[in-house]
Coordinates of N, CA, C and O in Angstrom, one line a residue:
X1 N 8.9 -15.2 17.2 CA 8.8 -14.7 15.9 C 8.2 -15.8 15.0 O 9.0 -16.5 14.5
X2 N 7.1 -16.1 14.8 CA 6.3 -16.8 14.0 C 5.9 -16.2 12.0 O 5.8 -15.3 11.3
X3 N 5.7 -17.5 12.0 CA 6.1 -17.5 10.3 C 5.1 -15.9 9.8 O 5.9 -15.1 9.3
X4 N 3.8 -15.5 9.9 CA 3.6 -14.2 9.9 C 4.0 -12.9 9.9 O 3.9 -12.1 9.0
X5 N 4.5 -12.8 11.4 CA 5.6 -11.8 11.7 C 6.6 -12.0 11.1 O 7.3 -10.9 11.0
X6 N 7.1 -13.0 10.4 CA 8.4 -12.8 9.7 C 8.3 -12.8 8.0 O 9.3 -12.4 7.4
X7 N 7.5 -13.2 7.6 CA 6.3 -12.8 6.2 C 7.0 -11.6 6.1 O 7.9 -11.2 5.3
X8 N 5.9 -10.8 7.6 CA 5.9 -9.0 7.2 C 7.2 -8.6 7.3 O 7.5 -7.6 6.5
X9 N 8.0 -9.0 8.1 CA 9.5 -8.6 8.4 C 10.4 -8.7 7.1 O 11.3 -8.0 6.9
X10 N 10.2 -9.4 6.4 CA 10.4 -10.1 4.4 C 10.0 -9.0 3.8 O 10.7 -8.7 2.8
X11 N 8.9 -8.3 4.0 CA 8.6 -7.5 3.3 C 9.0 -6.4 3.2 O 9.1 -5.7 2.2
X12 N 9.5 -5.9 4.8 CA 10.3 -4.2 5.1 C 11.6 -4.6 4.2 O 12.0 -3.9 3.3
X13 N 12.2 -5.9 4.7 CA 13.8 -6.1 4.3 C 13.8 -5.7 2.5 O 14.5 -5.0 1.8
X14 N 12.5 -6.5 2.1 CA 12.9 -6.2 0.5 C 12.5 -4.9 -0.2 O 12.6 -4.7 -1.4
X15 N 12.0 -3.9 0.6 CA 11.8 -2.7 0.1 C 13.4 -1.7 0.0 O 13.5 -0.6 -0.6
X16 N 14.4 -2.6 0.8 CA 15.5 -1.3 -0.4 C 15.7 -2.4 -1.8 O 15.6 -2.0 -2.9
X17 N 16.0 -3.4 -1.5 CA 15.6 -4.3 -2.9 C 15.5 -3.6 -4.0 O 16.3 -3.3 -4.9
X18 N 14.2 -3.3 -3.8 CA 13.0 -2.8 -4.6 C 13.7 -1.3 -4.9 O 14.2 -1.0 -6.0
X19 N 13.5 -0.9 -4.3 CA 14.0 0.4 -4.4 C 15.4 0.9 -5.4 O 15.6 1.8 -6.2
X20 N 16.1 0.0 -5.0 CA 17.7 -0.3 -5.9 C 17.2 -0.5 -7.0 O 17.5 0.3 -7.9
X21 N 16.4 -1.5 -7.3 CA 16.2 -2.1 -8.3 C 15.2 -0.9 -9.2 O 15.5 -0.5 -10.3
X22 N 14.1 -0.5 -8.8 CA 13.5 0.6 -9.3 C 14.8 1.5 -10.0 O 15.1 1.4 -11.2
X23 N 15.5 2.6 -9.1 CA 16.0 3.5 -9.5 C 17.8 3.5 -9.8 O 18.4 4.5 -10.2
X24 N 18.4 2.3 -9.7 CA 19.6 2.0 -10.1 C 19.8 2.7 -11.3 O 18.8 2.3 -12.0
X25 N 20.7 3.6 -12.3 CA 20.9 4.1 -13.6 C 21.7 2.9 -14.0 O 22.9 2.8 -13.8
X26 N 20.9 1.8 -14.7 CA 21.8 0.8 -15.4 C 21.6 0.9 -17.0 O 22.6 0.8 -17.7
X27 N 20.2 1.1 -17.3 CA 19.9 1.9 -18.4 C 19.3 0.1 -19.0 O 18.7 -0.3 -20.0
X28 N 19.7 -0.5 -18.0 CA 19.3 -2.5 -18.3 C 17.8 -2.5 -18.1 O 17.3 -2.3 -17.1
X29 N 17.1 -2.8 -19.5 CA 15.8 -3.1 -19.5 C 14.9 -4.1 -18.3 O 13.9 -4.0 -17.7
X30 N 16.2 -5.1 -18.2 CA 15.4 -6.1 -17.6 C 15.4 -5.9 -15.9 O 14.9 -6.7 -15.1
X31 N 16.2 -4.4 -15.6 CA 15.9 -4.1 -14.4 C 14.8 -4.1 -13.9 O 14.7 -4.8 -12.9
X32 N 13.7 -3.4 -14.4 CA 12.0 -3.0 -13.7 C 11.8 -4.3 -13.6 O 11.3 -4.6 -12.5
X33 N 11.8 -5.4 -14.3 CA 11.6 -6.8 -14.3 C 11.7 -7.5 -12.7 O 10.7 -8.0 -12.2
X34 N 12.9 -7.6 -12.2 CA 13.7 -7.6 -11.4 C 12.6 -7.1 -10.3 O 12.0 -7.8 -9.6
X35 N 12.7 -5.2 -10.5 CA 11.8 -4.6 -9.4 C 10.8 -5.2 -9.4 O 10.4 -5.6 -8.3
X36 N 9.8 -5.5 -10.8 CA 8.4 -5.8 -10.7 C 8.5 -7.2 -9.6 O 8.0 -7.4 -8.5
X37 N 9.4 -8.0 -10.2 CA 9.0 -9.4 -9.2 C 9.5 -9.3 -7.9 O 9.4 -10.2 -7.1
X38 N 10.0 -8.0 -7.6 CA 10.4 -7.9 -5.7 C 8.8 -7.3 -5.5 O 8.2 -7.5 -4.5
X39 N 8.3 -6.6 -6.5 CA 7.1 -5.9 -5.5 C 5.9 -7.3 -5.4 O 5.2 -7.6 -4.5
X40 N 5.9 -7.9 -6.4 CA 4.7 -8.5 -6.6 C 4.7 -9.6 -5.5 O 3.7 -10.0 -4.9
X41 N 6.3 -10.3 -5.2 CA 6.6 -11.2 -4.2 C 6.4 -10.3 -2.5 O 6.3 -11.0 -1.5
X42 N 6.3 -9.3 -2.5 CA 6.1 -8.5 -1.5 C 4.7 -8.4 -1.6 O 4.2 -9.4 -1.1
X43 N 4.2 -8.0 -1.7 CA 2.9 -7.7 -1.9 C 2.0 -9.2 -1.8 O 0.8 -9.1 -1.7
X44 N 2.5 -10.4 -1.9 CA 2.1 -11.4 -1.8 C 2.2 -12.3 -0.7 O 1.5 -13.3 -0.4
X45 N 3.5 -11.7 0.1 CA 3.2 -11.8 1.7 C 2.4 -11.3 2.2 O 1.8 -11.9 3.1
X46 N 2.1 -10.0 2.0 CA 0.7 -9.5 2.6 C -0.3 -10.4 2.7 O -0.9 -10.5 3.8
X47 N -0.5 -11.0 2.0 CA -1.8 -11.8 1.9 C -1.5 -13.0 2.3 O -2.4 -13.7 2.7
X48 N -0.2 -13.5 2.2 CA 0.1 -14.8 2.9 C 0.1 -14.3 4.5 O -0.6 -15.1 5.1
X49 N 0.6 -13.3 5.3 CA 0.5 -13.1 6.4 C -0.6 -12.8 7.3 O -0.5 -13.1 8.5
X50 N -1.5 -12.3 6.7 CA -2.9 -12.2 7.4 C -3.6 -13.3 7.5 O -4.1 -13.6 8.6
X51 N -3.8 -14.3 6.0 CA -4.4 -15.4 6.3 C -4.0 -16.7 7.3 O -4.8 -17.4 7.9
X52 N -1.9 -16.6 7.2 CA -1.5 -18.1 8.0 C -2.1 -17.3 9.1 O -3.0 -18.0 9.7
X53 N -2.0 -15.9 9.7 CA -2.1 -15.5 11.3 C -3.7 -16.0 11.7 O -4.0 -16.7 12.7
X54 N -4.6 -15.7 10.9 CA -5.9 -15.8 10.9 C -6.2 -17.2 11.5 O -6.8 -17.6 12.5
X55 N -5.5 -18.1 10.2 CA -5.6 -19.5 10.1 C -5.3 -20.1 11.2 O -6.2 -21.0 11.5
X56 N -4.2 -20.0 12.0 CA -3.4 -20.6 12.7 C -3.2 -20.2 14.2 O -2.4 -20.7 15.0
X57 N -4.3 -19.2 14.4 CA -4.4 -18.1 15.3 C -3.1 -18.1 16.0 O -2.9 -18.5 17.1
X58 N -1.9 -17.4 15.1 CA -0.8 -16.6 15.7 C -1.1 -15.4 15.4 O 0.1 -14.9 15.3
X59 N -1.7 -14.6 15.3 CA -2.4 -13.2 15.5 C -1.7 -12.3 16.8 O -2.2 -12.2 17.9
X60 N -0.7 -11.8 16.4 CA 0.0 -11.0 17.7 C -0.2 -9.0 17.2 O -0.6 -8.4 16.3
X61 N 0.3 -8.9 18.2 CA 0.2 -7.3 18.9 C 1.6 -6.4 17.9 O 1.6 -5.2 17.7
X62 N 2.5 -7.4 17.4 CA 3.5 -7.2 16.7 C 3.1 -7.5 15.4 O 3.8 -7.0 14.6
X63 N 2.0 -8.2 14.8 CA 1.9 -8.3 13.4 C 0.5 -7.2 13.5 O 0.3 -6.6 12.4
X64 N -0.2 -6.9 14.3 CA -1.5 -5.9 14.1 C -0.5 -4.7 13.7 O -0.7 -4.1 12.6
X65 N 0.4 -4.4 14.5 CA 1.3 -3.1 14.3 C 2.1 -2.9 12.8 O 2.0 -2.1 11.9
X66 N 2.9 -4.0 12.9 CA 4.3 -4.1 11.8 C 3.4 -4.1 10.6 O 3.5 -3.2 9.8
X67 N 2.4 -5.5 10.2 CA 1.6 -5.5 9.1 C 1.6 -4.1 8.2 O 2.5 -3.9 7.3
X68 N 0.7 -3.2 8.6 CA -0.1 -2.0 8.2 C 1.3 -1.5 8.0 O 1.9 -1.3 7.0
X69 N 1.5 -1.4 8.8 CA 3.0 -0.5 8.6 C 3.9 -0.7 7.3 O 4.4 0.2 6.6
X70 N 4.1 -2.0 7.1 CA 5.1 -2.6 6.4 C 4.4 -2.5 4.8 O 5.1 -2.6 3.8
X71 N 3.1 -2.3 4.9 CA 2.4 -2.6 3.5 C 2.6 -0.6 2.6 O 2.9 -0.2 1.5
X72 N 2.2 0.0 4.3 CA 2.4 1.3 3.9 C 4.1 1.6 3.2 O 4.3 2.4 2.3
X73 N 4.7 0.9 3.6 CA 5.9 1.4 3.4 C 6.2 0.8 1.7 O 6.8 1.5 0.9
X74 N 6.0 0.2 1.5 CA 6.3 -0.6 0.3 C 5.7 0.6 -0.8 O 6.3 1.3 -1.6
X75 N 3.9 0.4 -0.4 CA 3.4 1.1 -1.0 C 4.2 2.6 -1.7 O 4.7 3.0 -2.8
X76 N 4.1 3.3 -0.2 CA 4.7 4.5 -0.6 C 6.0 4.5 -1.1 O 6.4 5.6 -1.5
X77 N 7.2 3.3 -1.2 CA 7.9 3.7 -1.8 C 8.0 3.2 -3.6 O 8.6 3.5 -4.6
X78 N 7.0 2.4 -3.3 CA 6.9 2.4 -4.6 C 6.3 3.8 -5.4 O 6.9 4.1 -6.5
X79 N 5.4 4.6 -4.9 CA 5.1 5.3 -5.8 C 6.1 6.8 -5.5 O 6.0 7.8 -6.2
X80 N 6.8 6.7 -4.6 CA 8.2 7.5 -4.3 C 9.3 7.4 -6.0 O 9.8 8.3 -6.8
X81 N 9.3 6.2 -5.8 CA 9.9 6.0 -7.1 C 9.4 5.9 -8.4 O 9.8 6.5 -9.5
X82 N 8.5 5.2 -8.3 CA 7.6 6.1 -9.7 C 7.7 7.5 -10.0 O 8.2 7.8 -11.1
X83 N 7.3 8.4 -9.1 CA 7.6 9.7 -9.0 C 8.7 10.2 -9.6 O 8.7 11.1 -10.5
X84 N 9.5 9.6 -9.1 CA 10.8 10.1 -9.4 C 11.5 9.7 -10.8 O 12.3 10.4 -11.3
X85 N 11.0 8.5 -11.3 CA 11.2 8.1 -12.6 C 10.4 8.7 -13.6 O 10.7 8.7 -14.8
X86 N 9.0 9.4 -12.7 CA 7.9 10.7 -14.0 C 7.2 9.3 -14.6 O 7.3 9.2 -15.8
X87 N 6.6 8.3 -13.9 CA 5.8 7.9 -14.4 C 4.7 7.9 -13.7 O 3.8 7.2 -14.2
X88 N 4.3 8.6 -12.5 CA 3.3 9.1 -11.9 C 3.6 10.7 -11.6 O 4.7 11.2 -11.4
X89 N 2.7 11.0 -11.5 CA 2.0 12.7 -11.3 C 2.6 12.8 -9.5 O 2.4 11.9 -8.7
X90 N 3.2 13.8 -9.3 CA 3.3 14.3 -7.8 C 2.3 14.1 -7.3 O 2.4 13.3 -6.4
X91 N 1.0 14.8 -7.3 CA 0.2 15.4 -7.0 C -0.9 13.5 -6.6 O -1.4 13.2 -5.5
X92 N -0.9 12.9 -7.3 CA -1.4 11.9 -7.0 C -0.3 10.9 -5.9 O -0.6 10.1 -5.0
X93 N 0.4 11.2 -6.1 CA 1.2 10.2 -4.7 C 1.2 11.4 -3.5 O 1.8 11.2 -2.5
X94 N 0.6 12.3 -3.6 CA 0.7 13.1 -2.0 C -1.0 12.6 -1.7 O -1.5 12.2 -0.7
X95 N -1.6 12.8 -2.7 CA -3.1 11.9 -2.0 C -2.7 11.1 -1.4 O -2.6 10.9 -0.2
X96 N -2.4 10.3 -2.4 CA -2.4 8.7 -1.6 C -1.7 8.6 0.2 O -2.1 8.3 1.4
X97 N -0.4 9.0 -0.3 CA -0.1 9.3 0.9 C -0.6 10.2 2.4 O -0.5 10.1 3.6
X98 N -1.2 10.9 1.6 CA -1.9 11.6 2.6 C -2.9 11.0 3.2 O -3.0 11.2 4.4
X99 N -3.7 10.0 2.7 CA -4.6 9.6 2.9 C -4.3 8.4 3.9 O -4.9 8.1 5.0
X100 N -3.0 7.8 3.2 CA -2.5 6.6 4.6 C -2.7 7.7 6.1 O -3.5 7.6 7.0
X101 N -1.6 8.4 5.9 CA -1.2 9.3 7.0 C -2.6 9.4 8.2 O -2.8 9.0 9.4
X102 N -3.5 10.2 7.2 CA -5.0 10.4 7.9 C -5.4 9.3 8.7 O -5.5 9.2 9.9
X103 N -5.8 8.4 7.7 CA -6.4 7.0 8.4 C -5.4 6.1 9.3 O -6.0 5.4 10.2
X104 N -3.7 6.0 9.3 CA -3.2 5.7 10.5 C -3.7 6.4 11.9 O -3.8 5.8 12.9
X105 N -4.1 7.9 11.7 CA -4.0 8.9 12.9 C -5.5 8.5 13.3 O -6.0 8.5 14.4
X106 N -6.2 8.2 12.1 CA -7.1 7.7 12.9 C -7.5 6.5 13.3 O -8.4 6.5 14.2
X107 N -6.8 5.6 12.9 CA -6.2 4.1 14.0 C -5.7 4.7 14.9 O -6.0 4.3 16.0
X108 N -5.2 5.2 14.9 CA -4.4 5.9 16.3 C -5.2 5.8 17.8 O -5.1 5.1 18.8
X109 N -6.1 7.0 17.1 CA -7.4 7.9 18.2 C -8.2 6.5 18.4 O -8.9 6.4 19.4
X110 N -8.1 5.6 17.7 CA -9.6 4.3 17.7 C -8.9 3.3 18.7 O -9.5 2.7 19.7
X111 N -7.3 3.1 18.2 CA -7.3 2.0 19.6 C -6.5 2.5 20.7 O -5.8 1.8 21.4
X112 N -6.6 3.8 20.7 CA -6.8 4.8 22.3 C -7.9 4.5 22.6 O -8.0 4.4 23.8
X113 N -9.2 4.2 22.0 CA -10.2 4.2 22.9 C -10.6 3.3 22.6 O -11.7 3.2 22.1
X114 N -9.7 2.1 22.7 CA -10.0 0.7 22.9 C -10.8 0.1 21.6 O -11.1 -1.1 21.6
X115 N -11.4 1.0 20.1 CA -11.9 0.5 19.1 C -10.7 0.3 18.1 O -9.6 0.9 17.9
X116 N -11.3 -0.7 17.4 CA -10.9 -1.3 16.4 C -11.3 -1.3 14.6 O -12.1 -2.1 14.1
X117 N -10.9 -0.6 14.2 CA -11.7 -0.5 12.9 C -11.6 -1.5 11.6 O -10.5 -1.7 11.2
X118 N -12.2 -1.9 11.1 CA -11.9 -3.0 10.2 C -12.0 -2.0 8.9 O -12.4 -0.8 8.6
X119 N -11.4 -3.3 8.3 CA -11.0 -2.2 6.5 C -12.5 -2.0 5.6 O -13.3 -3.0 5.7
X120 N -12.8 -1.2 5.1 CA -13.7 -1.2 4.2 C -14.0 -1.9 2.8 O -13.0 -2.4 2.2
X121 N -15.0 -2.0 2.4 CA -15.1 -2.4 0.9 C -14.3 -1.4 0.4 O -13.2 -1.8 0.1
X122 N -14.5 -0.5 0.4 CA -13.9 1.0 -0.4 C -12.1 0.6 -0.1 O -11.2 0.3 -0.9
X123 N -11.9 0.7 1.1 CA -10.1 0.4 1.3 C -9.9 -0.9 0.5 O -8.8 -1.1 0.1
X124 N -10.6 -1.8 0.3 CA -10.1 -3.2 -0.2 C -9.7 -2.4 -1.4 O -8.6 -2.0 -1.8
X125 N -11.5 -2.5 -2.1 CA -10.9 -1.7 -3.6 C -9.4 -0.6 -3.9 O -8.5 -0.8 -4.7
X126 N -9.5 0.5 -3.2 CA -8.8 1.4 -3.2 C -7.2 0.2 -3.2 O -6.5 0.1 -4.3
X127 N -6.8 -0.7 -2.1 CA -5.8 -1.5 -2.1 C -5.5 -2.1 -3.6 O -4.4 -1.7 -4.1
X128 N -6.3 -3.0 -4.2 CA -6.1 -3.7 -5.2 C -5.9 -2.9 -6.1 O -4.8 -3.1 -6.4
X129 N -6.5 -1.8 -6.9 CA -6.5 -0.7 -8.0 C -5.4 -0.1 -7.5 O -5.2 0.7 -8.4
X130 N -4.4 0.0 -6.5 CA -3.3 0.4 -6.0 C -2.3 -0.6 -6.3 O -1.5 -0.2 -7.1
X131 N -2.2 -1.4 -6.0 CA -1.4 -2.6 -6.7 C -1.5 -2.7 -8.1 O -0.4 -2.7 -8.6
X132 N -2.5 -2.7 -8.9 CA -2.7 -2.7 -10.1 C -1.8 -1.7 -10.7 O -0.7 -1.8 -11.2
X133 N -2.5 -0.8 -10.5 CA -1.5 0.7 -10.7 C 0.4 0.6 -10.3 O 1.4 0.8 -11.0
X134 N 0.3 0.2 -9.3 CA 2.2 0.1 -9.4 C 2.7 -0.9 -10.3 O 3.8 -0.8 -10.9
X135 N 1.9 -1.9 -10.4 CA 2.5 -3.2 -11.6 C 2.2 -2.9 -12.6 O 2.7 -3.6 -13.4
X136 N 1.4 -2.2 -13.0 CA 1.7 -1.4 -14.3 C 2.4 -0.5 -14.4 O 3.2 -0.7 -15.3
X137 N 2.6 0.4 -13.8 CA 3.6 1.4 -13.8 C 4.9 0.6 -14.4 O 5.4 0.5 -15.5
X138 N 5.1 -0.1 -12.7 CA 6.5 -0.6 -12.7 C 7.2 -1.2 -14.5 O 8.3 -0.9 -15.0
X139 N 6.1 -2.1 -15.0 CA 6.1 -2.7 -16.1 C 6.1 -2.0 -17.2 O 6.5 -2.6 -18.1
X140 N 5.6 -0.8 -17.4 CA 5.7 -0.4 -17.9 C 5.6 -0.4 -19.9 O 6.5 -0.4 -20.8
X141 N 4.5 -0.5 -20.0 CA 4.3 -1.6 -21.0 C 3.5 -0.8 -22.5 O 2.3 -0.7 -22.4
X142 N 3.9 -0.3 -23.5 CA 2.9 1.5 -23.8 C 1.9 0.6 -24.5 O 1.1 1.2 -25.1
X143 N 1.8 -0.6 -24.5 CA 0.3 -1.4 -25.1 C -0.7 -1.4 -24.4 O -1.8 -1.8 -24.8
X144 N -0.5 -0.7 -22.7 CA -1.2 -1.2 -21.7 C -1.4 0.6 -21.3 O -2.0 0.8 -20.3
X145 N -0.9 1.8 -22.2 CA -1.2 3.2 -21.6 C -2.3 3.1 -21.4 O -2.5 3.1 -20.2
X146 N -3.6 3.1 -22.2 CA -4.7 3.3 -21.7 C -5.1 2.9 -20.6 O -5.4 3.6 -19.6
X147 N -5.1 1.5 -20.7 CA -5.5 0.8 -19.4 C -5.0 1.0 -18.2 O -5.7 1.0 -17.1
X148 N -3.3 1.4 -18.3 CA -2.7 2.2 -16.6 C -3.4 3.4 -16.6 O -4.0 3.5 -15.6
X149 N -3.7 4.4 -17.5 CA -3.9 5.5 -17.2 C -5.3 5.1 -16.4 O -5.4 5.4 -15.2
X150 N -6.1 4.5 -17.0 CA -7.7 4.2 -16.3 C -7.8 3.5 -14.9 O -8.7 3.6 -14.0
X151 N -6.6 2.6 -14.9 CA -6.4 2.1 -13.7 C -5.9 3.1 -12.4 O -6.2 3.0 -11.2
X152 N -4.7 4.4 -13.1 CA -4.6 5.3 -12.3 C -5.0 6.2 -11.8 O -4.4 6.7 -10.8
X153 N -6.4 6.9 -12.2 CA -7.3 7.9 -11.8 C -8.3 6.7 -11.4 O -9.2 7.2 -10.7
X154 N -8.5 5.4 -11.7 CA -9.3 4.7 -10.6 C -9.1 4.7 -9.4 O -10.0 4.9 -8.5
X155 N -7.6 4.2 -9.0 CA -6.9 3.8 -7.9 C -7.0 5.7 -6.9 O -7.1 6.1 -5.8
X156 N -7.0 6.2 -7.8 CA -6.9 8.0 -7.1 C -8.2 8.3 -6.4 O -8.4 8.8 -5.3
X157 N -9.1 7.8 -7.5 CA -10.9 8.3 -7.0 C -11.2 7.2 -6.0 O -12.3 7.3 -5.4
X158 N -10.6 6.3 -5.9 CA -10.8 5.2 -4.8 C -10.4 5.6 -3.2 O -11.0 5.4 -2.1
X159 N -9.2 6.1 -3.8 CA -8.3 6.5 -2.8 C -8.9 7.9 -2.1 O -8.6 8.5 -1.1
X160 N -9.4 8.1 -2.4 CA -10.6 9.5 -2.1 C -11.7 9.2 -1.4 O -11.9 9.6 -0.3
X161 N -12.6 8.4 -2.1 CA -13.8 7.8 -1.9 C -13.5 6.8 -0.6 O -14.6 6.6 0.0
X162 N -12.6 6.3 -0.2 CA -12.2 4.9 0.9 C -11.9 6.5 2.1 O -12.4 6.5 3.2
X163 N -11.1 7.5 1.6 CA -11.0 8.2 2.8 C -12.3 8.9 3.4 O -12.7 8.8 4.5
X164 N -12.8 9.6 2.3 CA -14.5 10.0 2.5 C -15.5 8.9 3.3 O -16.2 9.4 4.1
X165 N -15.5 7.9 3.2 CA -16.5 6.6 3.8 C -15.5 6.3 5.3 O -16.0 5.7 6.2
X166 N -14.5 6.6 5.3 CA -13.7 6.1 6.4 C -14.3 7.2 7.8 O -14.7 6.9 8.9
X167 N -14.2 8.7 7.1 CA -13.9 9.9 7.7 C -15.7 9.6 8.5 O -16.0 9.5 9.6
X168 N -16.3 9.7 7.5 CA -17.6 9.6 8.1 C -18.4 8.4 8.5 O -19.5 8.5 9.0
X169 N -17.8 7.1 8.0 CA -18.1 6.2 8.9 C -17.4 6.3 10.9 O -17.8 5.9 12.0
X170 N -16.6 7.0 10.5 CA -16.1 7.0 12.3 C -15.8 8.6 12.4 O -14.5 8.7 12.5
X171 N -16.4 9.6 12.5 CA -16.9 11.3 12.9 C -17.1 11.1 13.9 O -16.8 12.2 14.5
X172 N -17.4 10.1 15.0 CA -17.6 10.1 16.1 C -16.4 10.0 16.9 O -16.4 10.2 18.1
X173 N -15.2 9.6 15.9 CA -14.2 9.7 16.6 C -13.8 11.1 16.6 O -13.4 11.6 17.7
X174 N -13.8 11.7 15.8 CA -13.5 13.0 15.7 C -14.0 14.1 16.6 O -13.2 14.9 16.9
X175 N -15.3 14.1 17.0 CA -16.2 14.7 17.8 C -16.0 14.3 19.1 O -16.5 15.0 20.0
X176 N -15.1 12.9 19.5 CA -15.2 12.7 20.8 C -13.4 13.3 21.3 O -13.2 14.1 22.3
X177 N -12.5 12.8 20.4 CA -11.5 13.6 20.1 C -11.2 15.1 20.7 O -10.3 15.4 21.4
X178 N -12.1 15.8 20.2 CA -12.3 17.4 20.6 C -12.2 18.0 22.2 O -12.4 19.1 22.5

């Protein structure tokens, strides 16, 4: 278990954290506070764990797997709870979600046949305007509505556009698939 793997492993643990802290009825302002700095410290392993693995070539079969997984998980429960607090739209957290779902299955089919896909410009973007979007949300701030709203139909049309470039950057999986 290297510093990496256990990064990511920091990050599953603090997602009920997060989660408590999101949706506890305390009615305590300085709650979201609380949540905001579990997601932002979470979300900040991410980026610490790919680079030490990179850096340091501890790059394992357990961090290729858990990584992606653990980012998804945060992700989606952050906007699980959003949801549920009515500061995002249903309908935009089943894209998003949907969209992980698709592009896992299609990691799936890619390293069944031995390919490997790297992230896109479009997934980078779609990632960051995704972050942006929950830390505003989370914060919740009504000086900053416009700007979340703009950031939220960015992070959406991203989130569209990264699956679209994904889908037909790799059709050949799909066609071989059949």
């Amino acid at each position: 278990m290297n510093l990496p793997n256990k990064l990511t492993l920091s990050r599953i643990v603090a997602i009920p954290f997060f989660v408590i802290a999101m949706l506890l009825p305390t009615g305590w302002e300085g709650q979201k506070w609380i949540a905001l700095i579990i997601f932002i410290a979470a979300s900040f392993t991410d980026l610490a764990d790919g680079k030490i693995a990179r850096a340091r070539g501890l790059v394992t079969n357990f961090g290729k797997f858990m990584d992606p997984l653990a980012d998804k998980l945060l992700v989606c429960s952050a906007l699980v709870c959003l949801c549920s607090l009515q500061r995002l739209a249903a309908w935009i957290v089943i894209v998003i979600i949907a969209r992980e779902f698709i592009i896992s299955g299609f990691r799936l089919i890619a390293a069944d046949a031995g390919i490997v896909i790297a992230a896109s410009m479009w997934g980078k973007a779609k990632t960051v305007f995704q972050m942006a979007m929950v830390i505003l949300l989370i914060a919740d701030i009504s000086a900053l509505q416009v700007v979340t709203t703009i950031i939220i139909y960015a992070a959406t049309a991203l989130t569209i556009i990264s699956l679209v470039d994904y889908i037909a950057k790799n059709r050949k999986l799909i066609s071989d698939f059949e």
